[in-house]
Every structure is written in C-alpha cells, then in structure tokens.
mmCIF file of C-alpha atoms and ligand atoms in Angstrom:
data_model
loop_
_atom_site.group_PDB
_atom_site.id
_atom_site.type_symbol
_atom_site.label_atom_id
_atom_site.label_comp_id
_atom_site.label_asym_id
_atom_site.label_seq_id
_atom_site.Cartn_x
_atom_site.Cartn_y
_atom_site.Cartn_z
ATOM 1 C CA UNK A 6 182.512 168.002 194.800
ATOM 2 C CA UNK A 7 181.781 169.163 198.323
ATOM 3 C CA UNK A 8 178.072 169.108 199.168
ATOM 4 C CA UNK A 9 176.649 171.385 201.842
ATOM 5 C CA UNK A 10 173.486 170.264 203.643
ATOM 6 C CA UNK A 11 171.141 172.962 204.907
ATOM 7 C CA UNK A 12 168.406 171.793 207.282
ATOM 8 C CA UNK A 13 165.187 173.807 207.298
ATOM 9 C CA UNK A 14 161.956 173.527 209.248
ATOM 10 C CA UNK A 15 159.255 173.893 206.546
ATOM 11 C CA UNK A 16 156.805 175.133 209.200
ATOM 12 C CA UNK A 17 159.115 177.971 210.220
ATOM 13 C CA UNK A 18 161.393 179.076 207.409
ATOM 14 C CA UNK A 19 162.000 182.661 208.554
ATOM 15 C CA UNK A 20 165.150 181.883 210.596
ATOM 16 C CA UNK A 21 166.562 180.064 207.542
ATOM 17 C CA UNK A 22 165.967 182.732 204.902
ATOM 18 C CA UNK A 23 169.623 183.787 204.834
ATOM 19 C CA UNK A 24 170.657 180.170 204.221
ATOM 20 C CA UNK A 25 168.076 179.821 201.453
ATOM 21 C CA UNK A 26 169.376 183.063 199.944
ATOM 22 C CA UNK A 27 172.918 181.714 199.922
ATOM 23 C CA UNK A 28 171.696 178.558 198.150
ATOM 24 C CA UNK A 29 169.811 180.747 195.628
ATOM 25 C CA UNK A 30 173.011 182.676 194.908
ATOM 26 C CA UNK A 31 174.906 179.430 194.318
ATOM 27 C CA UNK A 32 172.187 178.435 191.831
ATOM 28 C CA UNK A 33 172.420 181.794 190.052
ATOM 29 C CA UNK A 34 176.171 181.449 189.687
ATOM 30 C CA UNK A 35 175.705 178.111 187.901
ATOM 31 C CA UNK A 36 175.615 175.665 190.839
ATOM 32 C CA UNK A 37 173.209 172.832 191.583
ATOM 33 C CA UNK A 38 170.859 172.922 194.591
ATOM 34 C CA UNK A 39 168.499 170.120 195.647
ATOM 35 C CA UNK A 40 165.294 171.443 197.225
ATOM 36 C CA UNK A 41 162.071 169.941 198.607
ATOM 37 C CA UNK A 42 158.685 170.281 196.916
ATOM 38 C CA UNK A 43 155.250 168.959 197.883
ATOM 39 C CA UNK A 44 155.703 166.068 195.420
ATOM 40 C CA UNK A 45 159.342 164.898 195.490
ATOM 41 C CA UNK A 46 162.766 166.565 195.841
ATOM 42 C CA UNK A 47 164.020 168.485 192.809
ATOM 43 C CA UNK A 48 167.595 168.831 191.477
ATOM 44 C CA UNK A 49 167.669 172.523 190.663
ATOM 45 C CA UNK A 50 169.703 174.693 188.340
ATOM 46 C CA UNK A 51 169.155 178.080 186.664
ATOM 47 C CA UNK A 52 166.574 177.364 183.922
ATOM 48 C CA UNK A 53 168.002 180.135 181.723
ATOM 49 C CA UNK A 54 171.588 178.853 181.852
ATOM 50 C CA UNK A 55 172.458 176.118 179.324
ATOM 51 C CA UNK A 56 175.512 175.105 181.378
ATOM 52 C CA UNK A 57 173.282 174.458 184.409
ATOM 53 C CA UNK A 58 171.099 172.109 182.347
ATOM 54 C CA UNK A 59 174.214 170.227 181.212
ATOM 55 C CA UNK A 60 175.308 169.867 184.837
ATOM 56 C CA UNK A 61 171.884 168.562 185.885
ATOM 57 C CA UNK A 62 171.934 165.892 183.185
ATOM 58 C CA UNK A 63 175.389 164.755 184.185
ATOM 59 C CA UNK A 64 174.664 164.739 187.971
ATOM 60 C CA UNK A 65 171.596 162.540 187.357
ATOM 61 C CA UNK A 66 173.086 160.404 184.595
ATOM 62 C CA UNK A 67 170.062 161.394 182.517
ATOM 63 C CA UNK A 68 169.803 161.362 178.709
ATOM 64 C CA UNK A 69 169.989 164.918 177.386
ATOM 65 C CA UNK A 70 166.857 164.602 175.268
ATOM 66 C CA UNK A 71 164.687 164.190 178.401
ATOM 67 C CA UNK A 72 163.574 167.767 179.161
ATOM 68 C CA UNK A 73 163.445 169.480 182.555
ATOM 69 C CA UNK A 74 160.474 171.101 184.292
ATOM 70 C CA UNK A 75 160.959 174.794 185.090
ATOM 71 C CA UNK A 76 159.696 175.929 188.503
ATOM 72 C CA UNK A 77 158.278 179.431 188.968
ATOM 73 C CA UNK A 78 157.144 181.395 191.994
ATOM 74 C CA UNK A 79 153.857 182.717 190.590
ATOM 75 C CA UNK A 80 151.663 181.223 187.882
ATOM 76 C CA UNK A 81 151.884 184.507 185.915
ATOM 77 C CA UNK A 82 155.691 184.200 185.688
ATOM 78 C CA UNK A 83 155.084 181.502 183.070
ATOM 79 C CA UNK A 84 154.650 184.315 180.537
ATOM 80 C CA UNK A 85 158.389 185.114 180.869
ATOM 81 C CA UNK A 86 159.296 181.659 179.639
ATOM 82 C CA UNK A 87 156.370 180.325 177.607
ATOM 83 C CA UNK A 88 153.465 181.357 175.377
ATOM 84 C CA UNK A 89 150.635 181.217 177.871
ATOM 85 C CA UNK A 90 147.029 180.738 176.761
ATOM 86 C CA UNK A 91 143.654 181.356 178.459
ATOM 87 C CA UNK A 92 143.391 177.639 179.291
ATOM 88 C CA UNK A 93 146.753 177.842 181.069
ATOM 89 C CA UNK A 94 145.351 180.577 183.327
ATOM 90 C CA UNK A 95 142.157 178.599 183.955
ATOM 91 C CA UNK A 96 144.248 175.631 185.079
ATOM 92 C CA UNK A 97 146.540 177.907 187.081
ATOM 93 C CA UNK A 98 143.644 179.524 188.883
ATOM 94 C CA UNK A 99 142.384 176.177 190.085
ATOM 95 C CA UNK A 100 145.596 174.213 190.679
ATOM 96 C CA UNK A 101 148.527 176.609 191.224
ATOM 97 C CA UNK A 102 150.480 176.807 193.378
ATOM 98 C CA UNK A 103 150.303 173.026 193.490
ATOM 99 C CA UNK A 104 151.372 169.708 191.981
ATOM 100 C CA UNK A 105 150.436 170.401 188.348
ATOM 101 C CA UNK A 106 152.890 170.798 185.452
ATOM 102 C CA UNK A 107 151.663 172.346 182.203
ATOM 103 C CA UNK A 108 153.414 172.009 178.860
ATOM 104 C CA UNK A 109 153.319 175.110 176.689
ATOM 105 C CA UNK A 110 155.096 176.454 173.654
ATOM 106 C CA UNK A 111 158.455 177.786 174.856
ATOM 107 C CA UNK A 112 159.940 181.251 174.541
ATOM 108 C CA UNK A 113 163.626 181.840 173.723
ATOM 109 C CA UNK A 114 164.366 182.705 177.369
ATOM 110 C CA UNK A 115 164.553 178.939 178.006
ATOM 111 C CA UNK A 116 167.574 177.449 176.228
ATOM 112 C CA UNK A 117 167.153 174.242 174.217
ATOM 113 C CA UNK A 118 169.407 172.405 176.683
ATOM 114 C CA UNK A 119 166.806 172.893 179.441
ATOM 115 C CA UNK A 120 163.936 171.707 177.268
ATOM 116 C CA UNK A 121 165.742 168.722 175.757
ATOM 117 C CA UNK A 122 165.744 170.245 172.289
ATOM 118 C CA UNK A 123 161.935 170.605 172.138
ATOM 119 C CA UNK A 124 159.865 173.649 171.095
ATOM 120 C CA UNK A 125 157.770 173.245 174.258
ATOM 121 C CA UNK A 126 158.567 173.762 177.934
ATOM 122 C CA UNK A 127 157.089 172.230 181.100
ATOM 123 C CA UNK A 128 156.062 174.809 183.736
ATOM 124 C CA UNK A 129 155.238 174.167 187.374
ATOM 125 C CA UNK A 130 154.481 176.467 190.300
ATOM 126 C CA UNK A 131 155.046 174.472 193.511
ATOM 127 C CA UNK A 132 153.306 175.151 196.816
ATOM 128 C CA UNK A 133 155.935 173.878 199.266
ATOM 129 C CA UNK A 134 157.046 176.969 201.273
ATOM 130 C CA UNK A 135 160.755 176.124 201.103
ATOM 131 C CA UNK A 136 160.545 175.670 197.328
ATOM 132 C CA UNK A 137 158.660 178.950 196.989
ATOM 133 C CA UNK A 138 161.151 180.928 199.088
ATOM 134 C CA UNK A 139 164.045 179.395 197.167
ATOM 135 C CA UNK A 140 162.600 180.234 193.724
ATOM 136 C CA UNK A 141 161.657 183.714 194.886
ATOM 137 C CA UNK A 142 165.157 184.456 196.185
ATOM 138 C CA UNK A 143 166.725 183.032 193.023
ATOM 139 C CA UNK A 144 164.678 185.526 191.014
ATOM 140 C CA UNK A 145 164.730 183.180 188.039
ATOM 141 C CA UNK A 146 162.937 179.981 187.025
ATOM 142 C CA UNK A 147 164.532 176.872 188.513
ATOM 143 C CA UNK A 148 164.930 173.895 186.170
ATOM 144 C CA UNK A 149 164.545 170.714 188.188
ATOM 145 C CA UNK A 150 164.021 167.054 187.478
ATOM 146 C CA UNK A 151 163.428 164.727 190.414
ATOM 147 C CA UNK A 152 166.649 164.549 192.464
ATOM 148 C CA UNK A 153 167.291 160.816 192.002
ATOM 149 C CA UNK A 154 169.910 159.090 189.896
ATOM 150 C CA UNK A 155 168.308 158.207 186.582
ATOM 151 C CA UNK A 156 166.391 154.923 186.893
ATOM 152 C CA UNK A 157 165.845 154.928 190.661
ATOM 153 C CA UNK A 158 162.679 156.092 192.430
ATOM 154 C CA UNK A 159 162.224 159.814 193.023
ATOM 155 C CA UNK A 160 163.449 160.918 196.477
ATOM 156 C CA UNK A 161 160.804 161.854 199.045
ATOM 157 C CA UNK A 162 163.138 162.733 201.933
ATOM 158 C CA UNK A 163 166.657 164.093 202.405
ATOM 159 C CA UNK A 164 168.208 160.732 203.180
ATOM 160 C CA UNK A 165 167.138 159.441 199.725
ATOM 161 C CA UNK A 166 168.694 162.559 198.202
ATOM 162 C CA UNK A 167 171.936 162.073 200.138
ATOM 163 C CA UNK A 168 172.107 158.436 198.955
ATOM 164 C CA UNK A 169 171.875 159.531 195.307
ATOM 165 C CA UNK A 170 173.299 163.057 195.109
ATOM 166 C CA UNK A 171 175.887 163.593 197.844
ATOM 167 C CA UNK A 172 179.109 164.741 196.155
ATOM 168 C CA UNK A 173 177.286 165.516 192.901
ATOM 169 C CA UNK A 174 175.611 168.812 193.844
ATOM 170 C CA UNK A 175 176.637 172.001 195.667
ATOM 171 C CA UNK A 176 173.790 172.161 198.189
ATOM 172 C CA UNK A 177 171.060 169.881 199.518
ATOM 173 C CA UNK A 178 168.237 171.741 201.274
ATOM 174 C CA UNK A 179 166.728 169.276 203.746
ATOM 175 C CA UNK A 180 163.110 170.305 204.287
ATOM 176 C CA UNK A 181 161.887 166.991 205.698
ATOM 177 C CA UNK A 182 159.420 164.575 204.112
ATOM 178 C CA UNK A 183 157.617 165.533 200.903
ATOM 179 C CA UNK A 184 153.858 165.761 201.473
ATOM 180 C CA UNK A 185 152.551 163.766 198.537
ATOM 181 C CA UNK A 186 155.446 161.492 197.531
ATOM 182 C CA UNK A 187 154.763 161.006 193.796
ATOM 183 C CA UNK A 188 155.684 163.464 191.041
ATOM 184 C CA UNK A 189 153.334 166.157 189.718
ATOM 185 C CA UNK A 190 150.487 165.599 187.284
ATOM 186 C CA UNK A 191 151.661 166.639 183.788
ATOM 187 C CA UNK A 192 149.317 167.921 181.096
ATOM 188 C CA UNK A 193 149.999 169.270 177.651
ATOM 189 C CA UNK A 194 147.737 172.004 176.303
ATOM 190 C CA UNK A 195 146.425 170.841 172.915
ATOM 191 C CA UNK A 196 143.919 173.625 172.232
ATOM 192 C CA UNK A 197 141.743 175.979 174.264
ATOM 193 C CA UNK A 198 139.380 173.187 175.341
ATOM 194 C CA UNK A 199 141.649 170.177 175.610
ATOM 195 C CA UNK A 200 144.694 168.880 177.425
ATOM 196 C CA UNK A 201 146.451 165.523 177.197
ATOM 197 C CA UNK A 202 147.367 163.868 180.484
ATOM 198 C CA UNK A 203 150.987 162.715 180.182
ATOM 199 C CA UNK A 204 151.662 161.739 183.792
ATOM 200 C CA UNK A 205 149.012 161.221 186.509
ATOM 201 C CA UNK A 206 149.587 162.618 190.003
ATOM 202 C CA UNK A 207 147.774 164.199 192.910
ATOM 203 C CA UNK A 208 145.671 166.416 190.621
ATOM 204 C CA UNK A 209 143.332 163.759 189.251
ATOM 205 C CA UNK A 210 141.641 163.227 185.905
ATOM 206 C CA UNK A 211 138.272 164.077 187.482
ATOM 207 C CA UNK A 212 139.594 167.368 188.865
ATOM 208 C CA UNK A 213 141.136 168.332 185.510
ATOM 209 C CA UNK A 214 137.904 167.405 183.736
ATOM 210 C CA UNK A 215 136.114 170.130 185.674
ATOM 211 C CA UNK A 216 138.215 172.652 183.725
ATOM 212 C CA UNK A 217 138.502 171.169 180.196
ATOM 213 C CA UNK A 218 138.439 168.005 178.110
ATOM 214 C CA UNK A 219 141.202 165.594 179.049
ATOM 215 C CA UNK A 220 142.705 162.960 176.749
ATOM 216 C CA UNK A 221 144.821 160.347 178.472
ATOM 217 C CA UNK A 222 148.079 159.446 176.696
ATOM 218 C CA UNK A 223 148.101 155.695 176.130
ATOM 219 C CA UNK A 224 151.506 155.367 177.829
ATOM 220 C CA UNK A 225 149.902 156.418 181.145
ATOM 221 C CA UNK A 226 148.336 152.982 181.536
ATOM 222 C CA UNK A 227 150.059 150.747 179.001
ATOM 223 C CA UNK A 228 153.399 150.028 177.396
ATOM 224 C CA UNK A 229 154.533 152.028 174.360
ATOM 225 C CA UNK A 230 154.079 149.830 171.304
ATOM 226 C CA UNK A 231 156.971 149.246 168.903
ATOM 227 C CA UNK A 232 157.268 152.317 166.692
ATOM 228 C CA UNK A 233 154.841 154.390 168.795
ATOM 229 C CA UNK A 234 156.113 157.917 169.408
ATOM 230 C CA UNK A 235 156.375 158.973 173.068
ATOM 231 C CA UNK A 236 154.371 162.153 173.733
ATOM 232 C CA UNK A 237 156.749 162.897 176.578
ATOM 233 C CA UNK A 238 160.418 161.914 176.274
ATOM 234 C CA UNK A 239 160.291 160.532 179.823
ATOM 235 C CA UNK A 240 157.858 157.838 178.699
ATOM 236 C CA UNK A 241 160.580 156.164 176.640
ATOM 237 C CA UNK A 242 162.713 155.329 179.602
ATOM 238 C CA UNK A 243 162.159 152.609 182.165
ATOM 239 C CA UNK A 244 161.560 154.638 185.309
ATOM 240 C CA UNK A 245 161.302 154.111 189.034
ATOM 241 C CA UNK A 246 162.597 150.582 188.804
ATOM 242 C CA UNK A 247 164.273 148.790 191.712
ATOM 243 C CA UNK A 248 166.961 146.210 190.898
ATOM 244 C CA UNK A 249 164.810 143.296 192.116
ATOM 245 C CA UNK A 250 162.022 142.369 189.697
ATOM 246 C CA UNK A 251 158.598 143.655 190.684
ATOM 247 C CA UNK A 252 155.461 141.674 189.841
ATOM 248 C CA UNK A 253 151.996 143.172 190.130
ATOM 249 C CA UNK A 254 149.263 140.850 191.310
ATOM 250 C CA UNK A 255 145.683 141.580 190.340
ATOM 251 C CA UNK A 256 143.464 139.636 192.733
ATOM 252 C CA UNK A 257 142.012 139.266 196.207
ATOM 253 C CA UNK A 258 144.368 138.495 199.079
ATOM 254 C CA UNK A 259 143.489 134.770 199.089
ATOM 255 C CA UNK A 260 144.429 134.555 195.393
ATOM 256 C CA UNK A 261 147.639 136.446 196.117
ATOM 257 C CA UNK A 262 148.525 134.098 198.969
ATOM 258 C CA UNK A 263 147.910 131.019 196.828
ATOM 259 C CA UNK A 264 149.936 132.406 193.920
ATOM 260 C CA UNK A 265 152.865 133.498 196.073
ATOM 261 C CA UNK A 266 153.018 130.089 197.783
ATOM 262 C CA UNK A 267 153.020 128.337 194.396
ATOM 263 C CA UNK A 268 155.974 130.427 193.184
ATOM 264 C CA UNK A 269 158.124 129.108 196.042
ATOM 265 C CA UNK A 270 160.683 131.942 196.077
ATOM 266 C CA UNK A 271 163.343 131.910 198.780
ATOM 267 C CA UNK A 272 163.773 135.586 199.453
ATOM 268 C CA UNK A 273 160.830 137.720 198.504
ATOM 269 C CA UNK A 274 158.889 140.779 199.570
ATOM 270 C CA UNK A 275 155.226 141.707 199.426
ATOM 271 C CA UNK A 276 153.806 145.218 199.493
ATOM 272 C CA UNK A 277 150.653 144.882 201.580
ATOM 273 C CA UNK A 278 147.750 147.102 202.551
ATOM 274 C CA UNK A 279 147.588 147.781 206.301
ATOM 275 C CA UNK A 280 144.346 145.783 206.508
ATOM 276 C CA UNK A 281 146.118 142.668 205.139
ATOM 277 C CA UNK A 282 149.372 142.864 207.064
ATOM 278 C CA UNK A 283 148.483 140.452 209.859
ATOM 279 C CA UNK A 284 146.958 138.014 207.389
ATOM 280 C CA UNK A 285 150.150 137.773 205.335
ATOM 281 C CA UNK A 286 152.421 137.835 208.392
ATOM 282 C CA UNK A 287 150.617 134.780 209.733
ATOM 283 C CA UNK A 288 150.337 132.889 206.441
ATOM 284 C CA UNK A 289 153.795 133.702 205.060
ATOM 285 C CA UNK A 290 156.163 134.132 208.011
ATOM 286 C CA UNK A 291 159.244 134.036 205.743
ATOM 287 C CA UNK A 292 158.095 136.956 203.544
ATOM 288 C CA UNK A 293 159.384 140.500 204.057
ATOM 289 C CA UNK A 294 156.284 142.670 204.303
ATOM 290 C CA UNK A 295 156.225 146.380 203.448
ATOM 291 C CA UNK A 296 153.149 148.274 204.564
ATOM 292 C CA UNK A 297 151.765 150.551 201.843
ATOM 293 C CA UNK A 298 149.007 152.081 203.965
ATOM 294 C CA UNK A 299 145.285 151.587 204.190
ATOM 295 C CA UNK A 300 143.542 150.240 201.094
ATOM 296 C CA UNK A 301 141.103 153.130 201.541
ATOM 297 C CA UNK A 302 143.770 155.825 201.691
ATOM 298 C CA UNK A 303 145.508 156.231 198.349
ATOM 299 C CA UNK A 304 147.321 159.378 199.456
ATOM 300 C CA UNK A 305 148.940 157.401 202.273
ATOM 301 C CA UNK A 306 150.005 154.772 199.730
ATOM 302 C CA UNK A 307 151.404 157.480 197.427
ATOM 303 C CA UNK A 308 153.397 158.808 200.355
ATOM 304 C CA UNK A 309 154.982 155.399 201.082
ATOM 305 C CA UNK A 310 155.519 153.887 197.629
ATOM 306 C CA UNK A 311 158.917 155.291 196.607
ATOM 307 C CA UNK A 312 160.300 154.935 200.123
ATOM 308 C CA UNK A 313 159.310 151.256 200.119
ATOM 309 C CA UNK A 314 160.830 150.639 196.682
ATOM 310 C CA UNK A 315 164.088 152.162 197.890
ATOM 311 C CA UNK A 316 164.069 150.175 201.151
ATOM 312 C CA UNK A 317 163.227 146.946 199.343
ATOM 313 C CA UNK A 318 166.038 147.589 196.883
ATOM 314 C CA UNK A 319 168.626 147.373 199.660
ATOM 315 C CA UNK A 320 167.755 143.701 200.207
ATOM 316 C CA UNK A 321 168.124 142.116 196.729
ATOM 317 C CA UNK A 322 164.959 140.026 196.744
ATOM 318 C CA UNK A 323 164.281 137.320 194.152
ATOM 319 C CA UNK A 324 161.029 139.132 193.529
ATOM 320 C CA UNK A 325 158.885 141.920 194.995
ATOM 321 C CA UNK A 326 155.114 141.363 194.784
ATOM 322 C CA UNK A 327 152.768 144.328 194.847
ATOM 323 C CA UNK A 328 149.003 144.708 194.569
ATOM 324 C CA UNK A 329 147.685 146.241 191.345
ATOM 325 C CA UNK A 330 145.978 149.536 192.270
ATOM 326 C CA UNK A 331 142.644 150.577 190.787
ATOM 327 C CA UNK A 332 143.442 152.981 187.963
ATOM 328 C CA UNK A 333 141.133 155.720 189.281
ATOM 329 C CA UNK A 334 141.635 158.967 191.187
ATOM 330 C CA UNK A 335 145.027 159.036 192.896
ATOM 331 C CA UNK A 336 145.092 155.286 192.228
ATOM 332 C CA UNK A 337 145.900 156.131 188.596
ATOM 333 C CA UNK A 338 149.191 157.704 189.723
ATOM 334 C CA UNK A 339 150.028 154.636 191.834
ATOM 335 C CA UNK A 340 149.103 152.370 188.923
ATOM 336 C CA UNK A 341 151.265 154.365 186.500
ATOM 337 C CA UNK A 342 154.360 154.246 188.781
ATOM 338 C CA UNK A 343 153.915 150.576 189.676
ATOM 339 C CA UNK A 344 153.493 149.307 186.104
ATOM 340 C CA UNK A 345 156.795 151.010 185.284
ATOM 341 C CA UNK A 346 158.555 149.604 188.342
ATOM 342 C CA UNK A 347 157.216 146.184 187.285
ATOM 343 C CA UNK A 348 158.186 146.657 183.620
ATOM 344 C CA UNK A 349 154.490 145.950 182.884
ATOM 345 C CA UNK A 350 154.388 142.453 184.373
ATOM 346 C CA UNK A 351 150.861 142.071 185.698
ATOM 347 C CA UNK A 352 149.627 138.664 186.822
ATOM 348 C CA UNK A 353 145.868 138.336 186.500
ATOM 349 C CA UNK A 354 144.606 136.202 189.389
ATOM 350 C CA UNK A 355 140.974 137.137 188.813
ATOM 351 C CA UNK A 356 140.308 135.397 185.490
ATOM 352 C CA UNK A 357 140.583 131.934 187.038
ATOM 353 C CA UNK A 358 137.730 132.701 189.429
ATOM 354 C CA UNK A 359 135.211 134.097 186.994
HETATM 355 O O1 TXA B 401 156.793 166.725 190.831
HETATM 356 C C1 TXA B 401 157.562 166.922 189.885
HETATM 357 O O2 TXA B 401 157.156 167.171 188.741
HETATM 358 C C2 TXA B 401 159.071 166.891 190.178
HETATM 359 C C3 TXA B 401 159.397 168.058 191.089
HETATM 360 C C4 TXA B 401 160.877 168.195 191.347
HETATM 361 O O3 TXA B 401 158.838 169.229 190.561
HETATM 362 N N1 TXA B 401 159.836 166.922 188.968
HETATM 363 C C5 TXA B 401 159.910 165.867 188.117
HETATM 364 O O4 TXA B 401 160.732 166.074 187.012
HETATM 365 O O5 TXA B 401 159.296 164.827 188.286
HETATM 366 P P1 TXA B 401 161.261 164.889 186.090
HETATM 367 O O6 TXA B 401 162.237 165.534 185.188
HETATM 368 O O7 TXA B 401 161.742 163.763 186.916
HETATM 369 O O8 TXA B 401 160.003 164.482 185.247
HETATM 370 C C6 TXA B 401 159.513 165.376 184.284
HETATM 371 C C7 TXA B 401 158.870 164.646 183.145
HETATM 372 C C8 TXA B 401 159.838 163.848 182.307
HETATM 373 O O9 TXA B 401 159.251 162.579 182.050
HETATM 374 C C9 TXA B 401 159.961 164.661 181.018
HETATM 375 O O10 TXA B 401 160.148 163.831 179.901
HETATM 376 C C10 TXA B 401 158.618 165.364 180.972
HETATM 377 O O11 TXA B 401 158.303 165.654 182.295
HETATM 378 N N2 TXA B 401 158.714 166.644 180.247
HETATM 379 C C11 TXA B 401 159.425 167.743 180.596
HETATM 380 N N3 TXA B 401 159.305 168.705 179.653
HETATM 381 C C12 TXA B 401 158.497 168.210 178.686
HETATM 382 C C13 TXA B 401 158.004 168.712 177.448
HETATM 383 N N4 TXA B 401 158.333 169.919 177.015
HETATM 384 N N5 TXA B 401 157.177 167.906 176.724
HETATM 385 C C14 TXA B 401 156.843 166.678 177.162
HETATM 386 N N6 TXA B 401 157.282 166.154 178.325
HETATM 387 C C15 TXA B 401 158.107 166.897 179.077
HETATM 388 MG MG1 MG B 402 162.083 161.875 187.454
#
C-alpha cells in the first residue's frame, strides 16, 4: 500500500486544513489515517465502519478481541455512541478535552468489531489541535489504538510511526512530538459514585479522586494471576516490550551500581535519571546510558520512556536496566508501563540494607 505523509505544524494548522480534510475523507471512505494526539499517535479508522476496524487490527497485527478507543470532537458527542451518565459529564467537565478515556455502555452505532465484541465502548476526547481538526472534519468518531505494531512501544513521533506503519496505512499525519508520551488514563464507570482505574496516565489517581471514588484494578500494579479475568482485554497481552530483556532495579544508585557490576553483562544499557548520568558514566564506562530526565520531573520521564525503549531496542542488549519508579502521581503511569516492559521482573536491592 502506498502511504502518504502529511506534515503539519501543530501551532499553526490553518494552512493545512485542506490536507487534513483530504485525510478525513480517506478515513470516511474506509481508509486508515495515523494522527497525532497529546498522548501518543493513533491509528485511525471510521469507528462506525466494521471494515475499518478489521483493517486496523490487521495493520497492527492486533488480536481482534482487544477493543479500540473511539475519539470524539466534543465530550457531548459521546451520547451518539454510548449511554452517558451524570458521572461521565462530571469527568468530562474536569478532564475533557484531554488525556482521559472513559468506558461506558455502548450504543448500536458502534459495531462490535470496533469494541472487540464487548457491550461497552471506550470514549476519548483529545485536546491536540491536529487531532481535533481531523475528527471534526471527519464528522464521525475515529476509532484508534496506538499506532504501533502490536507488542512494541506506542509511537510518540512520526519517525516511530513510519518505522511501524509505513506501507500499512493510507496516510500518516506528522504533527511532531506528542506532548505527554504515554497513553491516556482509562477509567470504567461502575456506578454514579465510582470508577475503576484500568490504565494510569497523565490524569492521576489524586485528580480523579476529586470527582468520585476510584478503585484501582489490580493489573495496574501487578501481574494477572492464573485464572484472573482481565477487566480490560489489553491487560492480557504483554505490552510495550522491547526485544532485549528489561530488569527493574529498586534501590539507590550505589546499590544499582553494585548489582550491575556483579551481573557482569557484556552489552547492557541503563536508563538513568539526569542527576545520576555522570555518576554511572564514570563508574561504568562500558554501559550504554539512556537519560530518562530529572528524577524530580516525572512528565519529562514520561515523554522520554517509549522513545528510549525504541532506541534501546535497535541495539540488542543482553539486558536493559531501569529504575523502578514510585507508584504515585504520574509515577504510577511510568511504573505500569515499565513493569510490563520488564515482564514484572523487579529486583529488590533495598531489602539487603534494612
Ligand atoms: O492515549 C491513548 O489512549 C491512545 C491514543 C491514540 O488515543 N490510544 C490507545 O489505544 O492507547 P490502545 O488501543 O493502544 O489502548 C486502549 C486500551 C486497550 O488496552 C484496550 O484493551 C482498552 O483500552 N479498552 C478499549 N475499549 C475497552 C472496553 N470497552 N473495556 C475495557 N477496556 C477497553
Ligand atoms: Mg496500544
């Protein structure tokens, strides 16, 4: 398939509106269009067209029972596709447009193919201006999973998208770097006072708790147990994983240094906080170091994480070491993505010292 790349300046989209309109028409006639959002790039198709959903699953190599998020221009448009509730509007008022996805009971306007056979549908109203213009010009909800091949990290810039999707989609809209860099927070509405957090993101547990009670699905922080039912189909699959094994190290930098030296790997990488970069560069000159960002700036780390995992994956390391984030605030989103990338291998370097 021939893929057209449309480059757009997200700070000045007016000159590109005719290009965005052309992409929207391709989507409406059943084509696939990758577009930027404030979280990660999405692989878009017409949410009301079962054939578009089928195409998305095959372009990504994704199992068909893993449902797609539908993207709308205005929070109120959810009522066209789902049974909205007062709690939905309370969440929407505070967090939409923005990086929050809400799971509601679906209406028939969304075919089962889009929602992976479920009775519910995931709804998100993004704030990225290119995404908003695109959805608006399409005039229909846009079904979009992250625009990566199944099993690799979500793409946060157009070059990641080109690596994974060139030749598999009709159009790639290049709108530069995604602001946040990790996927949206997902909640499921349980009743009028309670949601369950299925995937942590930029909208934190504390922020959600200002609106309603929040249960945290156990799979957010730990592995699904044998026989445990996944609340979200996506939880069943090993996500975001680079080919080299990732090991999470829970300890101070001295403990990390000691541990890494003891392992004696030949070709290895360490994800380091900016504050520790010189320390590790001096102590471990043979290590490949990837700078995550300041230990104090979790948004900066969120912005870098998937890019680093992709870069590191080009090198085939024996092992990639990464620090275990604190599972709080935006740190919970980093923690959730890293434990998946590491297939839950956490090395506790603190116990020995206490
Ligand atoms: O930030 C994001 O959410 C990005 C951008 C493109 O919007 N999209 C994204 O989509 O991350 P995807 O498909 O990669 O992840 C969506 C997750 C999957 O794990 C899926 O299983 C879950 O949402 N999901 C979708 N619909 C669901 C539903 N009805 N019930 C439970 N989980 C659902
Ligand atoms: Mg994804």
